[in-house]
Short mmCIF file of C-alpha atoms and ligand atoms in Angstrom, two decimals:
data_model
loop_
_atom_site.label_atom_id
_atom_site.label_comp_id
_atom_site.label_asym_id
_atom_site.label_seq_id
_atom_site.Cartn_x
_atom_site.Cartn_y
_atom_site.Cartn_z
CA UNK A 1 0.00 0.00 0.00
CA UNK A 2 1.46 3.50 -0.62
CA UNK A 3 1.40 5.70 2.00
CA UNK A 4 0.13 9.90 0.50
CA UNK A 5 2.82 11.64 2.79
CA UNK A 6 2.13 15.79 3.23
CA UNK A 7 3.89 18.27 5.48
CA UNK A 8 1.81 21.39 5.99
CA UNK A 9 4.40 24.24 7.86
CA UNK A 10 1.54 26.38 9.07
CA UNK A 11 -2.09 24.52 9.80
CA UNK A 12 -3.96 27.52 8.77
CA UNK A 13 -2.35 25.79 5.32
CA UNK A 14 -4.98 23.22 5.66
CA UNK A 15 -8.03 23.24 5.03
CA UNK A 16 -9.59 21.23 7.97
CA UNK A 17 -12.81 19.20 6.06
CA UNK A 18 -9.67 17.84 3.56
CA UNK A 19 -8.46 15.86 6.89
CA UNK A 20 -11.92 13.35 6.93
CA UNK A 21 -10.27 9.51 6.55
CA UNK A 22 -7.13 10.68 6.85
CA UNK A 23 -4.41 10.92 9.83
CA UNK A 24 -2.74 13.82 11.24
CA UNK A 25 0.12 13.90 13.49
CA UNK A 26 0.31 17.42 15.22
CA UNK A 27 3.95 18.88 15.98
CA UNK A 28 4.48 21.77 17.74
CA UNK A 29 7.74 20.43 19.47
CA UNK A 30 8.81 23.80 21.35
CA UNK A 31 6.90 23.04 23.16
CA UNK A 32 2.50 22.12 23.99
CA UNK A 33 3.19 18.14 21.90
CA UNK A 34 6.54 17.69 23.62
CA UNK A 35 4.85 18.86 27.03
CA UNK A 36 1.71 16.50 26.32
CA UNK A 37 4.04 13.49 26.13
CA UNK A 38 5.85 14.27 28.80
CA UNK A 39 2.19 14.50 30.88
CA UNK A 40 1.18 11.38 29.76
CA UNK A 41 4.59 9.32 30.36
CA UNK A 42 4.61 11.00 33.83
CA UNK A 43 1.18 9.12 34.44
CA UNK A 44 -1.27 11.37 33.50
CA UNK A 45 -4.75 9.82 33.11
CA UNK A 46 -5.15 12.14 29.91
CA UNK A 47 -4.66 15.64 29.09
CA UNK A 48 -8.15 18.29 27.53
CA UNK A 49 -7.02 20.22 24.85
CA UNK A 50 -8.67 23.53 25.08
CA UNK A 51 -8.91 26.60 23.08
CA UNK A 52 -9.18 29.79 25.55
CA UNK A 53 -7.73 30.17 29.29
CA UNK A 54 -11.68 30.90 29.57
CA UNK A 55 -12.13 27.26 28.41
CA UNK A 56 -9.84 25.85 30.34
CA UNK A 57 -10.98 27.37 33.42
CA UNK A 58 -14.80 26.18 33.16
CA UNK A 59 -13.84 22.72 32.34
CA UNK A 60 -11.31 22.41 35.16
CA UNK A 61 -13.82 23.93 37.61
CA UNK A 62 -16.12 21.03 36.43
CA UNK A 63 -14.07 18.23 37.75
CA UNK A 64 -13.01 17.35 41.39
CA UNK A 65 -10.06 19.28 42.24
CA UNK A 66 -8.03 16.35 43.33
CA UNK A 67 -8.61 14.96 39.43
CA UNK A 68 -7.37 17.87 37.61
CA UNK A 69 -4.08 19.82 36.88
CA UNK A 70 -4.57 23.28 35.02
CA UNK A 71 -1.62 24.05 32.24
CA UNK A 72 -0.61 26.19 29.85
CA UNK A 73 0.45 29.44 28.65
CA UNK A 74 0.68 32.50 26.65
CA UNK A 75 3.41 34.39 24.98
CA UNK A 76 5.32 31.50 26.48
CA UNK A 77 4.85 32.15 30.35
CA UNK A 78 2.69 30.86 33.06
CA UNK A 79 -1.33 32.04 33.20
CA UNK A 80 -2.34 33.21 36.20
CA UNK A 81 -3.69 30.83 38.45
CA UNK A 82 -3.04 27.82 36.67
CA UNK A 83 -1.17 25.13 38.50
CA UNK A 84 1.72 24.66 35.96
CA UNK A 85 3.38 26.68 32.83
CA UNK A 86 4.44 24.83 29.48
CA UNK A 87 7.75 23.12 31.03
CA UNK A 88 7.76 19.52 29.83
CA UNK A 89 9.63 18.99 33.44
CA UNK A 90 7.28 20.54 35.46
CA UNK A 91 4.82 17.60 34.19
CA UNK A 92 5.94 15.05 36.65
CA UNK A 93 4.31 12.01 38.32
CA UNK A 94 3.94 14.22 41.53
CA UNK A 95 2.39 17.07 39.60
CA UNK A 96 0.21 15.43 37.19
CA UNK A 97 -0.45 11.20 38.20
CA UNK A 98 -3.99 10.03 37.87
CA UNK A 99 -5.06 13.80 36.82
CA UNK A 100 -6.76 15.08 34.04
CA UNK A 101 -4.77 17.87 32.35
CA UNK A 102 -6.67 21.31 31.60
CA UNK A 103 -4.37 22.27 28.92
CA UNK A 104 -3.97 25.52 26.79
CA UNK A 105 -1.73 26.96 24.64
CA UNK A 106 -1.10 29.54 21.91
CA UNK A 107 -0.10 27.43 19.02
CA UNK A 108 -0.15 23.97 19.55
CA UNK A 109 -4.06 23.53 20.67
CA UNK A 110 -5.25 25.46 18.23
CA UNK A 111 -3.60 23.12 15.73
CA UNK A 112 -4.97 20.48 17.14
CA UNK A 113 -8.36 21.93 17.04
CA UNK A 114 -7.80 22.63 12.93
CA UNK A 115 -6.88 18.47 13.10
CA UNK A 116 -10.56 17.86 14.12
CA UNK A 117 -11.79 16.11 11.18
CA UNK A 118 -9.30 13.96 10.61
CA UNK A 119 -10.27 10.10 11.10
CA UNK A 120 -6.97 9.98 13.69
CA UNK A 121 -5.61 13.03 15.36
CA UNK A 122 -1.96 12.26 16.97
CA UNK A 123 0.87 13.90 18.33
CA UNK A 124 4.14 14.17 17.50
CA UNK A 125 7.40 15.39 18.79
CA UNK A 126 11.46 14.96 18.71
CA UNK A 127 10.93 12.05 21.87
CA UNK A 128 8.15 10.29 19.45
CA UNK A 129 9.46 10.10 16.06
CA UNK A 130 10.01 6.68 16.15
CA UNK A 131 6.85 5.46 17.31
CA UNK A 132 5.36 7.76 15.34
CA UNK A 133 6.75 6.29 12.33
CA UNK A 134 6.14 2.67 13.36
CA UNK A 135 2.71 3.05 13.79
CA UNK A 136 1.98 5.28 10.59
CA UNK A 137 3.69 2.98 7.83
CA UNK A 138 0.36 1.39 7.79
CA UNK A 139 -1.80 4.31 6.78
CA UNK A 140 -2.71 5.59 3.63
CA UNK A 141 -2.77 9.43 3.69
CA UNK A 142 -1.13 11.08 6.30
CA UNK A 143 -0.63 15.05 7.36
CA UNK A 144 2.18 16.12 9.42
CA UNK A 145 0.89 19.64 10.50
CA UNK A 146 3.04 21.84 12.30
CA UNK A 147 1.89 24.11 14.35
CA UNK A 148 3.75 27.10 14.02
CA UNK A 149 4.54 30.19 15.90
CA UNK A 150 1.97 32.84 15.72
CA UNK A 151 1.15 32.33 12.23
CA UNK A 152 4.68 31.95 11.31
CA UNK A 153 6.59 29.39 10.44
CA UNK A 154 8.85 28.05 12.82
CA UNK A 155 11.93 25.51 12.07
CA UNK A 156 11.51 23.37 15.23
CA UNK A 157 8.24 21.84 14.06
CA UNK A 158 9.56 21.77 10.71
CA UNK A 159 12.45 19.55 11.10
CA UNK A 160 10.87 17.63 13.90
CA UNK A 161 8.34 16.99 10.63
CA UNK A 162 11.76 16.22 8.61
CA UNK A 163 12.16 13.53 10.94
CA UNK A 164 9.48 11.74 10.50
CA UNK A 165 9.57 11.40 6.65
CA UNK A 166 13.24 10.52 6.79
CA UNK A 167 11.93 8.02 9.08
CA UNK A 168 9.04 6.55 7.01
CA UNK A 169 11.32 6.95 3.84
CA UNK A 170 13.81 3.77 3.50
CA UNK A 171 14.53 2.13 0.51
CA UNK A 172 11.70 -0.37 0.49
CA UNK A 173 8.73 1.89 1.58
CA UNK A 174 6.11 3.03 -0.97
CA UNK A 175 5.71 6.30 0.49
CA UNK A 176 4.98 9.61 -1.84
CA UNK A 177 5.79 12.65 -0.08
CA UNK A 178 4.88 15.96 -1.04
CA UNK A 179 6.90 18.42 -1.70
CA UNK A 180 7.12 20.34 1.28
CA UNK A 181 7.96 16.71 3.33
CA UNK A 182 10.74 16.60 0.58
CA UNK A 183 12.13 20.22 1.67
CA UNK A 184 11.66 19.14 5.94
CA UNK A 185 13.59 15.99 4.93
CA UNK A 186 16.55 17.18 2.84
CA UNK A 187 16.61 20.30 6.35
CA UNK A 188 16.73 17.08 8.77
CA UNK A 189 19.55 15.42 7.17
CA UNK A 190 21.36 18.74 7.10
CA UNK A 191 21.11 18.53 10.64
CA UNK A 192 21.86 15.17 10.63
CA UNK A 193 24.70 14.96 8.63
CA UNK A 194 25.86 18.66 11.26
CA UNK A 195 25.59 16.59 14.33
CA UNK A 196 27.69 13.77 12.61
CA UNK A 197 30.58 16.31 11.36
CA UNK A 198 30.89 17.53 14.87
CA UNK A 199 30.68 14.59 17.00
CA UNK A 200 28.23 15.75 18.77
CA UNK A 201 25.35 13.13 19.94
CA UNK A 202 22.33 14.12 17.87
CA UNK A 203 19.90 15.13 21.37
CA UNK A 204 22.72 17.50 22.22
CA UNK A 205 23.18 18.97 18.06
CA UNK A 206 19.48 19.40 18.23
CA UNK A 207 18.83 21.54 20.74
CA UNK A 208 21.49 23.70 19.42
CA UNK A 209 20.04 23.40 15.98
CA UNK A 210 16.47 24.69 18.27
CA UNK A 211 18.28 28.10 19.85
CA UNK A 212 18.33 28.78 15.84
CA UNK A 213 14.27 28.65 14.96
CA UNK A 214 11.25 30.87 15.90
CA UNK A 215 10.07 28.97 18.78
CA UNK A 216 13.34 28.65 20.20
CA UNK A 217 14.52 32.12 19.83
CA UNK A 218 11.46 32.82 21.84
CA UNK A 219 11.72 30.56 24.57
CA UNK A 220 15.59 31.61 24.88
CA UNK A 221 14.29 35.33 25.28
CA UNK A 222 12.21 34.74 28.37
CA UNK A 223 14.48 32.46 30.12
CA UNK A 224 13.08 28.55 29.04
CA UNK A 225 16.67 27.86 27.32
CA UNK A 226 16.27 24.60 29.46
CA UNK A 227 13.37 23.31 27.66
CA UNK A 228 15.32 23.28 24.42
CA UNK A 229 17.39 20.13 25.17
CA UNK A 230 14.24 18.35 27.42
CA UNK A 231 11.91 18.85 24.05
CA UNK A 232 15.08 17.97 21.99
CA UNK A 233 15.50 14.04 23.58
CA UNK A 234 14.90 12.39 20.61
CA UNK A 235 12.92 8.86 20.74
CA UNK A 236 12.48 8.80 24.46
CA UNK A 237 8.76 8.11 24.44
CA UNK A 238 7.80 4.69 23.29
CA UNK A 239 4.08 5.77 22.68
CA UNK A 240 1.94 8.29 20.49
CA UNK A 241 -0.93 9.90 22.11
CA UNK A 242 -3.97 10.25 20.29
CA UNK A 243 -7.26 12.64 20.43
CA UNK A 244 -10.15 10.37 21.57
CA UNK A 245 -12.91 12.48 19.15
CA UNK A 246 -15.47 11.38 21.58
CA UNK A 247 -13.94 12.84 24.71
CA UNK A 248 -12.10 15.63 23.37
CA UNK A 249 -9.27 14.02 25.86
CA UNK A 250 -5.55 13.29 24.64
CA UNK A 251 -4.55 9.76 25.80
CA UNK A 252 -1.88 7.46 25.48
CA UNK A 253 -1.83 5.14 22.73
C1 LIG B 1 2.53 26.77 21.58
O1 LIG B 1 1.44 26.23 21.76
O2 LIG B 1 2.82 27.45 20.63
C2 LIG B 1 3.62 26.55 22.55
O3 LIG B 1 3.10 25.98 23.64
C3 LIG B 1 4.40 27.80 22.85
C4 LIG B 1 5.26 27.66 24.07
O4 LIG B 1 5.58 26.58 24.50
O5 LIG B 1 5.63 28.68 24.66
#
């Protein structure tokens, strides 16, 4: 079976009733998928996507307060009176086990949200590629959708997208990629081929490669330089989390 492979940099480059039958992996590795992952390998029972802080709020304040964790942010920083910010590392079996997460954020749930009619709705991120790409070579059409910065396009996502065609693209797979998954590719094994020349492990090249994107230039400006090398541990989640369409809830799959 071939597998339709498309990269879309931005998803306001999508339009959303296109998605029905098909699945979409949402990346938006600096940092809301990379954060999700982390929430669910900490032991998170699941994590609710939401929209507005407003959102977020009223469905938090509709569960028992012993079964929910409120976090998010915007512009990159805490929201007042939510329990955590958008650290991955703050999302730890202490802060989050057994608990729902209330989650918002400025890029990556809204990209999500624009994912909504696709049959599967995943995410993706550096520590996921390679389940990711385990579980996809099955599929027939898939969208990689990154989620951007503000409307912009943001190299993070893009090579984290890069990743995962280079990962789904060996000699003996039928996959067609579009054009834009050829472009992330050939600017992954750039990177690739960086880390190599300087003997430096790829995790460590990567988040380097990060201080040098959108997302990253951001989080370096208002003091989250840490997150750069958490969200750039490549393959250390053995699982993809995937929208339950009935729930609205983000659980481990
Ligand atoms: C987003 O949704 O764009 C990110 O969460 C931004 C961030 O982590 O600061």
């Amino acid at each position: 079976m071939t597998l339709h492979l498309s990269v879309h940099l931005l998803p306001e480059l999508i339009e959303p009733e296109k998605l029905r039958g098909t699945t979409a992996v949402v990346i938006d590795v600096l940092r809301a998928t990379t954060t999700i992952c982390q929430a669910l390998e900490a032991g998170a029972r699941d994590v609710l996507p939401c929209l507005t802080i407003e959102d977020a709020r009223r469905e938090a304040a509709a569960l028992p307060e012993a079964q929910r964790v409120l976090g998010g942010e915007r512009g990159g920083l805490a929201i007042d009176g939510f329990d955590l910010g958008n650290s991955p590392a703050e999302y730890t079996v202490e802060s989050v086990g057994g608990k729902t997460v209330v989650f918002t954020t400025t890029n990556g749930t809204k990209a999500i949200r624009q994912c909504r009619h696709a049959e599967q709705v995943w995410i993706g991120c550096a520590g996921n590629v390679r389940a990711v790409c385990d579980r996809l070579a099955t599929r027939d059409e898939v969208h990689l959708v990154c989620a951007g910065t503000e409307g912009q396009i943001t190299r993070d996502d893009a090579l984290i997208a890069g990743a995962i065609v280079e990962g789904l693209m060996g000699p003996e797979s039928a996959c067609e990629p579009d054009d834009v998954a050829r472009l992330v590719r050939a600017a992954w094994r750039n990177v690739r081929a960086a880390s190599m020349a300087r003997g430096m492990g790829l995790p460590h090249h990567l988040a380097v490669e990060f201080e040098d994107s959108r997302g990253g230039r951001n989080l370096l400006a208002i003091g989250h330089a840490d997150d750069l090398a958490v969200a750039a541990r490549m393959d250390c989640f053995d699982f993809v989390p995937v929208l339950d369409r009935e729930t609205g809830r983000i659980v481990r799959g």
